[in-house]
Coordinates of C-alpha atoms and ligand atoms in Angstrom, one line a residue:
L560 CA 42.5 54.1 31.8
T561 CA 42.9 53.5 28.1
L562 CA 39.8 53.5 25.9
E563 CA 40.0 49.7 25.7
E564 CA 40.2 49.4 29.4
K565 CA 37.2 51.7 29.8
A566 CA 35.2 49.8 27.3
G567 CA 36.0 46.6 29.1
Q568 CA 34.6 48.0 32.4
M569 CA 31.3 48.7 30.6
V570 CA 30.5 45.1 29.8
Q571 CA 29.1 42.2 31.9
G572 CA 29.6 38.6 30.7
E573 CA 27.8 35.5 32.0
L574 CA 29.4 32.6 33.7
G575 CA 29.6 29.9 31.1
Y576 CA 30.6 32.4 28.4
I577 CA 33.4 34.1 30.1
T578 CA 36.5 32.8 32.0
P579 CA 38.8 34.4 34.5
D580 CA 41.4 34.6 31.8
D581 CA 39.0 36.6 29.6
V582 CA 38.3 39.0 32.5
K583 CA 42.1 39.5 32.9
A584 CA 42.8 40.0 29.2
F585 CA 39.9 42.4 28.5
N586 CA 39.5 44.3 31.7
V587 CA 35.9 43.1 32.0
G588 CA 34.0 45.2 34.5
S589 CA 31.4 42.6 35.6
V590 CA 30.5 39.0 35.5
F591 CA 27.1 37.5 36.5
C592 CA 25.2 34.3 36.9
G593 CA 21.8 34.3 35.3
G594 CA 19.0 32.2 36.7
G595 CA 20.2 28.6 37.1
Q596 CA 23.9 29.2 36.6
S597 CA 26.3 27.8 39.1
P598 CA 30.0 27.1 39.4
S599 CA 31.4 24.2 37.5
T600 CA 32.7 22.6 40.7
G601 CA 29.3 22.3 42.4
N602 CA 26.6 24.5 43.9
S603 CA 27.5 24.9 47.5
A604 CA 28.2 28.3 49.0
A605 CA 31.9 27.3 49.2
D606 CA 31.9 26.5 45.5
W607 CA 30.5 30.0 44.8
L608 CA 33.1 31.7 47.0
A609 CA 36.0 29.8 45.3
M610 CA 34.7 30.8 41.9
Y611 CA 34.2 34.4 42.9
N612 CA 37.8 34.7 44.3
E613 CA 39.2 33.1 41.2
F614 CA 37.5 35.6 38.9
Q615 CA 38.5 38.5 41.2
Q616 CA 42.1 37.3 41.3
A617 CA 42.2 37.3 37.5
A618 CA 40.7 40.8 37.4
L619 CA 43.4 42.1 39.7
G620 CA 45.9 40.8 37.2
S621 CA 44.4 42.8 34.3
S622 CA 46.2 45.9 33.0
S623 CA 43.8 48.2 34.9
G624 CA 44.1 46.1 38.0
L625 CA 40.4 46.8 38.6
P626 CA 38.2 44.2 40.4
I627 CA 34.9 43.0 38.9
L628 CA 31.4 43.4 40.3
F629 CA 29.9 39.9 40.4
G630 CA 26.1 40.0 40.0
V631 CA 23.3 37.5 40.6
D632 CA 19.5 37.4 40.9
A633 CA 19.0 36.8 44.6
V634 CA 15.3 37.9 44.2
H635 CA 13.9 35.8 47.1
G636 CA 17.1 35.0 48.9
H637 CA 20.2 33.6 47.1
G638 CA 18.1 31.1 45.3
N639 CA 20.6 29.9 42.7
V640 CA 22.7 28.4 45.4
E641 CA 21.9 25.0 47.0
S642 CA 20.4 25.3 50.5
A643 CA 19.9 29.0 50.5
T644 CA 17.2 30.5 52.7
L645 CA 14.3 31.2 50.4
F646 CA 12.1 34.0 51.4
P647 CA 8.5 34.5 50.1
H648 CA 8.5 36.0 46.6
N649 CA 7.5 39.7 46.4
S650 CA 3.7 39.2 45.8
G651 CA 3.7 37.6 49.3
L652 CA 5.9 40.3 50.8
G653 CA 3.4 42.9 49.4
A654 CA 0.7 41.1 51.4
A655 CA 2.9 41.3 54.6
N656 CA 3.6 45.0 53.8
D657 CA 6.0 45.3 56.7
P658 CA 9.0 47.7 56.2
E659 CA 11.1 46.4 59.1
L660 CA 10.6 42.8 57.9
M661 CA 11.9 43.9 54.5
Y662 CA 14.9 45.5 56.1
A663 CA 15.6 42.2 57.9
I664 CA 15.1 40.2 54.6
G665 CA 17.5 42.6 52.8
Q666 CA 20.1 42.1 55.5
A667 CA 19.7 38.3 55.6
T668 CA 19.9 38.1 51.8
A669 CA 23.0 40.3 51.8
K670 CA 24.7 38.1 54.3
E671 CA 24.0 35.0 52.2
I672 CA 25.3 36.7 49.1
F673 CA 28.3 37.9 51.0
A674 CA 29.0 34.4 52.2
T675 CA 29.5 33.4 48.5
G676 CA 31.6 36.4 47.8
L677 CA 29.3 38.2 45.4
D678 CA 28.8 41.9 45.2
W679 CA 25.7 42.7 43.3
N680 CA 22.0 41.7 43.5
F681 CA 19.6 42.2 40.6
S682 CA 16.8 43.0 43.0
P683 CA 14.3 44.5 44.0
C684 CA 11.9 44.3 41.1
V685 CA 9.8 47.4 41.6
A686 CA 7.2 46.7 38.9
V687 CA 3.8 47.8 40.1
A688 CA 2.1 44.9 38.2
Q689 CA -1.4 45.7 36.9
D690 CA -2.4 42.4 35.2
I691 CA -2.2 39.1 37.0
R692 CA -1.8 37.3 33.6
W693 CA 1.9 38.5 33.5
G694 CA 4.3 35.6 34.3
R695 CA 6.4 37.9 36.5
Y696 CA 3.5 39.0 38.7
F697 CA 5.0 37.3 41.7
E698 CA 8.1 39.5 41.4
S699 CA 6.0 42.5 42.1
F700 CA 4.8 43.7 45.5
G701 CA 1.3 44.1 44.0
E702 CA -0.9 46.5 42.2
S703 CA -0.5 49.5 44.4
A704 CA 2.3 52.0 44.4
A705 CA 1.6 52.7 48.1
I706 CA 3.2 49.3 48.9
Q707 CA 6.4 50.3 47.0
E708 CA 6.5 53.4 49.2
S709 CA 6.5 51.3 52.3
L710 CA 8.8 48.5 51.2
V711 CA 11.4 49.4 48.6
K712 CA 13.6 51.7 50.6
R713 CA 14.0 49.5 53.6
Y714 CA 14.8 46.4 51.6
I715 CA 17.5 48.3 49.7
E716 CA 19.0 49.7 52.9
G717 CA 19.2 46.2 54.3
L718 CA 21.1 44.9 51.3
Q719 CA 23.4 47.8 50.9
Q720 CA 24.2 48.1 54.6
F721 CA 26.3 44.9 54.0
N722 CA 27.8 46.4 50.8
I723 CA 25.7 44.3 48.5
S724 CA 24.6 46.5 45.6
A725 CA 20.9 46.5 45.0
T726 CA 19.2 47.0 41.6
A727 CA 15.8 48.6 41.1
K728 CA 14.3 46.9 38.0
H729 CA 12.9 47.1 35.3
F730 CA 12.9 50.7 34.3
V731 CA 10.1 51.5 33.7
A732 CA 6.5 50.4 33.7
D733 CA 7.3 46.7 33.1
G734 CA 4.3 46.0 35.2
A735 CA 2.0 47.8 32.8
T736 CA 2.5 45.9 29.6
T737 CA -0.7 45.0 27.8
W738 CA -2.0 41.5 27.1
N739 CA -1.9 40.5 23.5
K740 CA -5.0 38.7 22.1
R741 CA -3.0 36.3 20.0
N742 CA -1.3 35.3 23.1
H743 CA -4.6 34.7 24.9
R744 CA -5.7 32.2 22.3
A745 CA -2.5 30.1 22.6
S746 CA -2.1 30.3 26.3
G747 CA -2.9 26.7 27.0
T748 CA 0.7 25.6 26.1
L749 CA 3.8 26.2 28.2
Y750 CA 6.9 27.3 26.3
N751 CA 4.6 29.2 24.1
P752 CA 6.7 31.7 22.1
D753 CA 3.6 34.0 21.9
A754 CA 3.8 34.3 25.7
Y755 CA 6.6 36.7 25.2
K756 CA 4.0 39.1 23.8
M757 CA 3.0 40.3 27.3
D758 CA 6.3 39.7 29.0
Q759 CA 8.7 42.2 27.3
G760 CA 5.6 43.8 25.8
D761 CA 4.4 47.3 25.5
A762 CA 3.0 49.6 28.3
R763 CA 0.5 52.0 26.8
I764 CA 0.2 54.5 29.6
S765 CA -0.3 58.2 30.3
Q766 CA 2.3 60.5 31.9
K767 CA 0.0 60.6 34.9
E768 CA 0.0 56.8 35.3
L769 CA 3.8 56.7 34.7
H770 CA 4.5 59.2 37.4
E771 CA 1.9 58.2 40.0
I772 CA 2.3 54.5 39.8
H773 CA 5.3 53.2 38.0
L774 CA 7.9 55.7 39.1
V775 CA 7.2 55.5 42.7
G776 CA 9.6 52.5 43.3
Y777 CA 12.4 54.3 41.6
R778 CA 12.0 57.4 43.7
E779 CA 12.1 55.2 46.8
A780 CA 15.1 53.3 45.5
I781 CA 17.1 56.5 44.6
A782 CA 16.2 57.9 48.1
A783 CA 17.8 54.7 49.5
D784 CA 20.9 55.4 47.3
V785 CA 20.4 52.3 45.2
D786 CA 23.6 51.4 43.3
A787 CA 22.0 50.3 40.0
V788 CA 18.9 50.5 37.9
M789 CA 18.1 47.8 35.3
I790 CA 16.4 48.8 32.1
S791 CA 13.3 46.9 31.1
H792 CA 13.0 44.4 28.2
S793 CA 9.6 46.1 27.5
S794 CA 8.5 49.2 25.6
I795 CA 6.6 52.2 26.6
N796 CA 4.1 53.6 24.2
G797 CA 5.7 51.6 21.4
V798 CA 9.4 52.5 22.0
K799 CA 11.8 50.0 23.5
L800 CA 13.2 51.3 26.8
H801 CA 16.8 50.3 26.1
G802 CA 17.1 53.1 23.6
H803 CA 14.6 55.4 25.2
E804 CA 15.3 59.1 25.9
L805 CA 13.5 58.5 29.3
I806 CA 16.8 57.1 30.6
Q807 CA 18.4 60.5 30.3
S808 CA 15.4 62.8 30.8
L809 CA 13.7 61.0 33.5
L810 CA 16.0 58.6 35.3
R811 CA 19.1 60.7 35.3
S812 CA 17.9 64.3 35.0
E813 CA 14.5 64.3 36.7
L814 CA 15.1 61.7 39.3
G815 CA 18.8 62.4 39.7
F816 CA 20.0 58.8 39.6
Q817 CA 23.8 58.7 40.0
G818 CA 24.5 55.0 40.0
I819 CA 24.9 52.3 37.3
V820 CA 22.3 51.9 34.5
V821 CA 22.6 48.3 33.4
S822 CA 20.9 46.8 30.4
D823 CA 18.8 43.6 30.8
Y824 CA 19.9 40.2 29.3
E825 CA 20.7 40.8 25.6
S826 CA 17.9 43.3 25.6
I827 CA 19.8 45.8 23.4
H828 CA 19.4 43.2 20.7
Q829 CA 15.8 44.3 20.4
L830 CA 16.9 47.8 19.3
P831 CA 17.0 48.6 15.6
G832 CA 20.2 48.1 13.5
D833 CA 23.0 45.6 13.7
F834 CA 24.9 44.8 16.9
R835 CA 27.3 47.7 16.5
E836 CA 24.5 50.1 16.1
Q837 CA 22.6 48.6 19.0
V838 CA 25.6 49.1 21.3
I839 CA 25.9 52.7 20.1
R840 CA 22.2 53.5 20.6
A841 CA 22.2 51.9 24.1
V842 CA 25.4 53.6 25.3
N843 CA 24.2 57.0 24.0
A844 CA 20.8 56.5 25.5
G845 CA 22.6 56.4 28.9
I846 CA 23.3 52.7 29.6
D847 CA 26.5 52.3 31.5
M848 CA 26.9 48.6 31.6
L849 CA 25.9 46.1 28.9
M850 CA 24.6 42.8 30.1
E851 CA 25.9 40.9 27.2
P852 CA 26.3 37.3 28.4
R853 CA 27.8 36.0 25.2
R854 CA 28.7 39.0 23.1
W855 CA 30.6 41.0 25.7
K856 CA 33.8 40.9 23.6
Y857 CA 32.0 42.3 20.5
A858 CA 30.4 44.9 22.8
I859 CA 33.8 46.1 23.9
N860 CA 34.9 46.4 20.3
A861 CA 31.7 48.2 19.3
I862 CA 32.3 50.8 22.1
V863 CA 35.9 51.4 21.2
E864 CA 35.0 51.7 17.5
G865 CA 32.1 53.9 18.3
V866 CA 34.3 56.3 20.2
N867 CA 36.9 56.2 17.4
T868 CA 34.4 57.0 14.7
G869 CA 32.7 59.7 16.8
A870 CA 29.5 57.8 17.1
I871 CA 29.8 57.7 20.9
P872 CA 31.2 60.8 22.7
E873 CA 34.1 59.8 24.9
E874 CA 32.6 61.8 27.7
R875 CA 29.7 59.4 27.7
V876 CA 32.1 56.5 28.2
D877 CA 33.9 58.4 31.0
D878 CA 30.6 59.1 32.7
A879 CA 29.6 55.4 32.5
V880 CA 33.0 54.2 33.8
S881 CA 33.0 56.7 36.6
R882 CA 29.6 55.5 37.8
I883 CA 30.8 51.9 37.7
L884 CA 34.1 52.7 39.5
T885 CA 32.2 54.8 42.1
V886 CA 30.2 51.7 43.1
K887 CA 33.4 49.5 43.2
F888 CA 35.0 52.0 45.5
K889 CA 32.0 52.8 47.6
R890 CA 31.3 49.1 48.3
G891 CA 34.9 48.4 49.4
I892 CA 35.6 46.1 46.5
V893 CA 38.7 48.0 45.3
E894 CA 40.1 48.0 48.8
Q895 CA 39.2 44.3 49.5
P896 CA 38.6 42.4 46.3
I897 CA 39.3 38.9 47.7
K898 CA 36.7 37.8 50.2
T899 CA 37.1 35.5 53.2
P900 CA 33.5 35.5 54.6
D901 CA 32.3 33.3 57.3
L902 CA 30.4 30.5 55.5
A903 CA 28.2 30.1 58.5
L904 CA 26.3 33.2 57.4
F905 CA 24.8 31.0 54.7
N906 CA 21.4 29.6 55.5
A907 CA 22.0 30.7 59.1
E908 CA 19.3 29.9 61.7
E909 CA 18.6 33.6 62.1
N910 CA 17.9 33.9 58.4
R911 CA 15.5 31.0 58.4
R912 CA 13.8 32.6 61.4
I913 CA 13.3 35.8 59.4
A914 CA 11.9 33.8 56.5
R915 CA 9.5 31.9 58.7
E916 CA 8.3 35.2 60.1
A917 CA 7.9 36.5 56.6
V918 CA 5.7 33.5 55.7
R919 CA 3.5 34.1 58.7
K920 CA 3.0 37.7 57.8
S921 CA 2.5 37.2 54.0
V922 CA -0.1 34.4 54.0
V923 CA -3.7 35.8 53.7
L924 CA -6.8 34.2 55.2
L925 CA -9.6 34.8 52.8
K926 CA -12.4 32.6 54.2
N927 CA -12.9 30.9 57.6
E928 CA -16.5 29.7 57.9
G929 CA -17.6 28.0 61.1
N930 CA -14.2 28.9 62.6
V931 CA -12.7 25.8 61.1
L932 CA -9.4 27.5 61.8
P933 CA -7.4 27.5 64.0
L934 CA -6.9 23.7 64.2
P935 CA -6.6 22.1 67.6
K936 CA -3.1 20.7 67.8
D937 CA -4.3 17.2 68.4
S938 CA -6.4 17.2 65.2
N939 CA -6.4 14.3 62.8
V940 CA -5.6 16.1 59.5
L941 CA -6.0 14.5 56.1
L942 CA -3.5 16.4 54.0
L943 CA -4.0 16.2 50.2
G944 CA -3.0 18.0 47.1
P945 CA 0.1 18.5 44.8
G946 CA 1.5 21.4 46.9
S947 CA 1.3 19.5 50.3
D948 CA 4.9 18.2 50.2
N949 CA 6.8 20.1 47.7
V950 CA 9.3 22.8 48.6
G951 CA 10.1 23.5 44.9
M952 CA 6.5 24.5 44.4
Q953 CA 6.5 26.7 47.5
A954 CA 9.7 28.4 46.2
G955 CA 8.4 29.1 42.6
G956 CA 10.6 30.6 39.8
W957 CA 14.2 31.7 40.3
T958 CA 15.0 28.7 42.5
L959 CA 18.0 26.6 41.5
T960 CA 17.0 27.1 37.9
W961 CA 15.6 30.1 36.1
Q962 CA 12.1 28.7 35.8
G963 CA 12.2 27.0 39.2
T964 CA 11.7 23.3 39.9
I965 CA 8.9 21.1 41.0
H966 CA 11.4 18.4 42.0
K967 CA 11.9 17.8 45.7
E968 CA 15.6 18.6 45.8
V969 CA 14.9 22.2 47.0
K970 CA 15.9 22.3 50.7
G971 CA 13.3 23.6 53.2
T972 CA 10.2 22.6 55.1
S973 CA 7.2 21.4 53.2
I974 CA 3.7 21.9 54.5
R975 CA 3.5 18.2 55.4
Q976 CA 6.7 18.5 57.5
G977 CA 5.4 21.8 59.1
L978 CA 2.1 20.3 60.1
E979 CA 3.6 17.0 61.2
S980 CA 6.1 18.7 63.5
V981 CA 3.2 20.2 65.5
A982 CA 0.9 17.2 65.3
V983 CA 3.4 14.7 66.4
E984 CA 4.2 16.5 69.7
N985 CA 0.6 17.1 70.5
G986 CA -1.1 13.8 69.9
G987 CA -2.4 14.7 66.5
N988 CA -1.9 13.0 63.1
V989 CA -1.3 14.0 59.6
Y990 CA -2.6 11.4 57.1
T991 CA -1.7 11.8 53.5
S992 CA -3.8 9.1 51.8
R993 CA -7.5 9.6 50.9
D994 CA -8.0 6.1 52.2
D995 CA -7.5 7.4 55.8
A996 CA -10.3 9.9 55.5
A997 CA -12.4 8.0 58.1
K998 CA -9.7 8.7 60.7
A999 CA -9.6 12.4 60.0
D1000 CA -11.4 15.4 61.5
V1001 CA -10.6 17.8 58.7
V1002 CA -9.0 17.9 55.3
V1003 CA -6.3 20.4 54.2
V1004 CA -5.8 20.5 50.4
V1005 CA -2.8 22.3 49.0
I1006 CA -3.2 23.2 45.3
G1007 CA -1.6 25.9 43.2
E1008 CA 0.8 26.8 40.4
I1009 CA 3.9 25.0 39.2
P1010 CA 7.1 27.1 39.2
Y1011 CA 7.7 29.4 36.3
A1012 CA 9.4 32.7 35.5
E1013 CA 9.7 35.1 32.6
G1014 CA 7.6 34.5 29.5
V1015 CA 6.7 30.9 30.4
G1016 CA 4.5 32.2 33.2
D1017 CA 2.2 34.3 31.1
N1018 CA -1.2 32.8 31.4
G1019 CA -4.4 34.1 29.8
R1020 CA -6.9 31.9 31.7
L1021 CA -5.6 31.5 35.2
T1022 CA -8.0 28.7 36.1
L1023 CA -7.1 25.9 38.4
D1024 CA -6.4 23.7 35.3
S1025 CA -4.7 26.3 33.0
A1026 CA -1.1 26.2 31.8
T1027 CA 0.7 27.3 35.0
A1028 CA -1.6 25.4 37.3
H1029 CA -0.6 22.1 38.7
K1030 CA -2.3 19.3 36.7
N1031 CA -3.5 17.5 39.9
N1032 CA -5.4 20.5 41.4
L1033 CA -8.9 19.5 40.4
Q1034 CA -8.4 15.8 41.3
A1035 CA -7.2 16.8 44.8
L1036 CA -10.2 19.1 45.2
A1037 CA -12.6 16.3 44.1
D1038 CA -10.9 13.8 46.5
A1039 CA -11.3 16.3 49.4
K1040 CA -14.9 16.9 48.6
S1041 CA -15.7 13.2 48.5
T1042 CA -14.6 12.9 52.1
G1043 CA -17.4 15.2 53.3
L1044 CA -15.0 16.6 55.9
P1045 CA -14.6 20.3 56.7
T1046 CA -12.2 21.6 54.1
I1047 CA -9.3 24.0 54.2
V1048 CA -7.8 25.0 50.9
I1049 CA -4.3 26.5 50.7
L1050 CA -3.3 28.0 47.3
I1051 CA 0.4 28.2 46.5
S1052 CA 0.7 30.6 43.6
G1053 CA 2.4 33.7 42.4
R1054 CA -0.9 35.5 41.9
P1055 CA -4.7 35.0 42.3
L1056 CA -6.2 32.2 40.3
L1057 CA -9.9 32.0 39.4
V1058 CA -11.6 30.0 42.2
T1059 CA -15.1 31.4 41.9
N1060 CA -16.7 28.1 41.0
Y1061 CA -15.1 26.1 43.7
I1062 CA -15.0 28.3 46.8
K1063 CA -18.5 27.4 48.0
D1064 CA -17.2 23.9 48.8
W1065 CA -14.4 25.3 51.0
D1066 CA -14.8 26.2 54.7
A1067 CA -11.5 28.0 54.8
F1068 CA -9.4 29.5 52.0
I1069 CA -5.8 30.6 52.4
A1070 CA -3.6 32.4 49.8
A1071 CA 0.0 31.4 50.6
F1072 CA 1.6 33.0 47.5
L1073 CA 5.1 31.5 47.1
P1074 CA 6.2 31.2 50.6
G1075 CA 9.7 29.7 50.0
S1076 CA 11.8 27.3 52.1
E1077 CA 10.2 28.0 55.5
G1078 CA 6.7 27.8 54.0
G1079 CA 5.7 24.7 55.9
A1080 CA 6.8 26.0 59.3
G1081 CA 5.3 29.4 58.8
I1082 CA 2.0 28.0 57.6
A1083 CA 1.8 25.6 60.5
D1084 CA 2.3 28.5 62.9
L1085 CA -0.9 30.0 61.5
L1086 CA -3.1 26.9 61.0
Y1087 CA -2.6 25.8 64.6
G1088 CA -3.2 29.3 65.9
D1089 CA 0.2 30.1 67.4
Y1090 CA 0.1 33.3 65.5
D1091 CA -2.8 35.2 63.9
F1092 CA -3.0 36.0 60.2
T1093 CA -2.1 39.6 59.4
G1094 CA -1.5 39.4 55.6
K1095 CA -3.8 41.6 53.4
L1096 CA -4.2 41.1 49.6
P1097 CA -1.8 43.4 47.7
M1098 CA -4.0 42.9 44.6
T1099 CA -7.6 42.6 43.7
W1100 CA -8.8 39.0 43.5
P1101 CA -11.0 38.7 40.3
K1102 CA -14.3 36.9 40.1
T1103 CA -14.2 36.5 36.3
A1104 CA -11.6 36.5 33.6
K1105 CA -13.0 39.7 32.2
Q1106 CA -11.5 41.6 35.2
F1107 CA -7.9 40.6 34.3
S1108 CA -7.4 43.6 32.1
E1109 CA -8.7 46.2 34.5
T1110 CA -5.7 48.1 35.8
I1111 CA -6.3 50.1 38.9
Y1112 CA -6.6 53.1 36.6
K1113 CA -9.4 51.7 34.5
R1114 CA -11.3 50.1 37.3
N1115 CA -14.6 51.3 38.5
Y1116 CA -13.9 49.9 42.0
K1117 CA -16.9 48.4 43.6
E1118 CA -15.7 45.9 46.2
R1119 CA -18.6 43.5 45.6
D1120 CA -17.8 43.1 42.0
Y1121 CA -14.6 41.2 42.9
L1122 CA -14.1 37.9 44.7
Y1123 CA -12.0 39.8 47.2
P1124 CA -11.0 43.4 47.1
F1125 CA -7.5 44.9 47.4
G1126 CA -6.5 45.0 51.1
Y1127 CA -8.8 42.1 52.1
G1128 CA -7.6 39.6 54.7
L1129 CA -9.3 38.0 57.7
Q1130 CA -7.9 37.2 61.2
L1131 CA -8.7 34.2 63.3
T1132 CA -10.4 36.6 65.8
D1133 CA -12.7 38.0 63.2
Ligands
BGC1331 C1 15.6 39.4 33.6 C2 16.2 40.1 34.7 C3 17.4 39.4 35.3 C4 18.4 39.1 34.2 C5 19.6 38.3 34.6 C6 16.6 38.9 32.6 O1 16.1 38.1 31.6 O2 14.6 40.2 32.9 O3 15.3 40.4 35.7 O4 18.0 40.2 36.3 O5 17.7 38.3 33.2 O6 19.4 37.1 35.0

């Protein structure tokens, strides 16, 4: 390969800012779709496959003839694509804590990605998130590294078994960034630029904390032969990770990672210097592929120039390219770049069955007084609340758009549909208007958070009426209370919210996390007692806002100090 061809392999452009002709002309190594990106022709699996093959065909016509790797964030299933099977987000999967379930989810996700042609998944996020105020908390399996030990490896094995490359992200300690007080004050507003102070912030941690908590997921991922590691937007003890010596000393040398080190979205722009200097710093720090959605062409030039001026050793470029090509060969992409998958793999019944099982296992029963649950199947249920009929809310962020969508166009089974399908066959009823309270035996209220993702999801208050909470939560609770009926509250959220002042009014309380497209069916399985609850909290549920900042390292853990301790979860038989 020429130097120009090698430099081309080291960049990744984003759909919308790169064309098949660009890939051909510049020997571009990778293309990706960020959150919410989809083919210009439409958003079906077939549209994605056609787009993939068009890019791949162009790459084969480049001077190197090398295929691209096409990446995407299939972080809870292939959620950018219409009608994908949407699995629970990671905070729920941490509650399930079931390695074989993770393996099945990895396989099912891989099949749906393969059905659209793509090669590379920017997942799993192995952040061991310590502070529930972080807007990416739901992407984490929870506060304990022990859960990473049980889940990360099997998920990656499931994905890569079908030749879909996995990515452990975000290296390292992205789950340990500290909350910024300025941010706290302004947290009532969404799209608050200050919110980025925690997301992409600074992790002030000891070596011990780094090794015992935040490295565990990477060890597991490397043991599973993970193809890629993505560097974090954040800093560690004040130094941005994209230029950090830890990439060489820790990730490559100590942990022995052999795969592709990829930068996060334009994150090298946070390094000192102008763009050319940033590219040089990042490549010399050990980044092999630059996720430069818009500036990929400038990045190629900067690499070439860097080598020509001696600022980047050519061996570093050779090392990077050999890691990239190793993955392309290992995953069979060089051998078979054009894909002809069976489109029936996409949203297959078997995948939805796995997702429904995942819902059943991830939902946590926190209170069940007077055995209000399980519900007899012929119950007359009054179903209220903003989450009761909204699959977009069940699915959360990284669904069709980057920040997710509350609109109903997300395909799946809502809680209303899930309950109705049982009630209708068994002589029960599901009423959805407060006016029908007199006909009901019980009220089920579904409250929670609206969808969000990076930055936007940071929330310093976490009350039922704070920035990420649905604006109708309190009204729905008041309506339920006014009926005087036994009350079951289901919370759809990426993380715990403060419910201390309300819970005395509730007979049962269920944390559903972000259960995804099969949420309604899986929750109905539990409410009507066809299956028992097995989910256990993968995080501590705070009683007061003061407890938000207590990481598991700083905590003086007395179970009674919290609303619910780590690992808590009831069964119907309790
Ligand atoms: C996120 C990554 C994601 C990337 C590509 C970034 O902003 O931090 O997790 O993989 O975008 O969409």
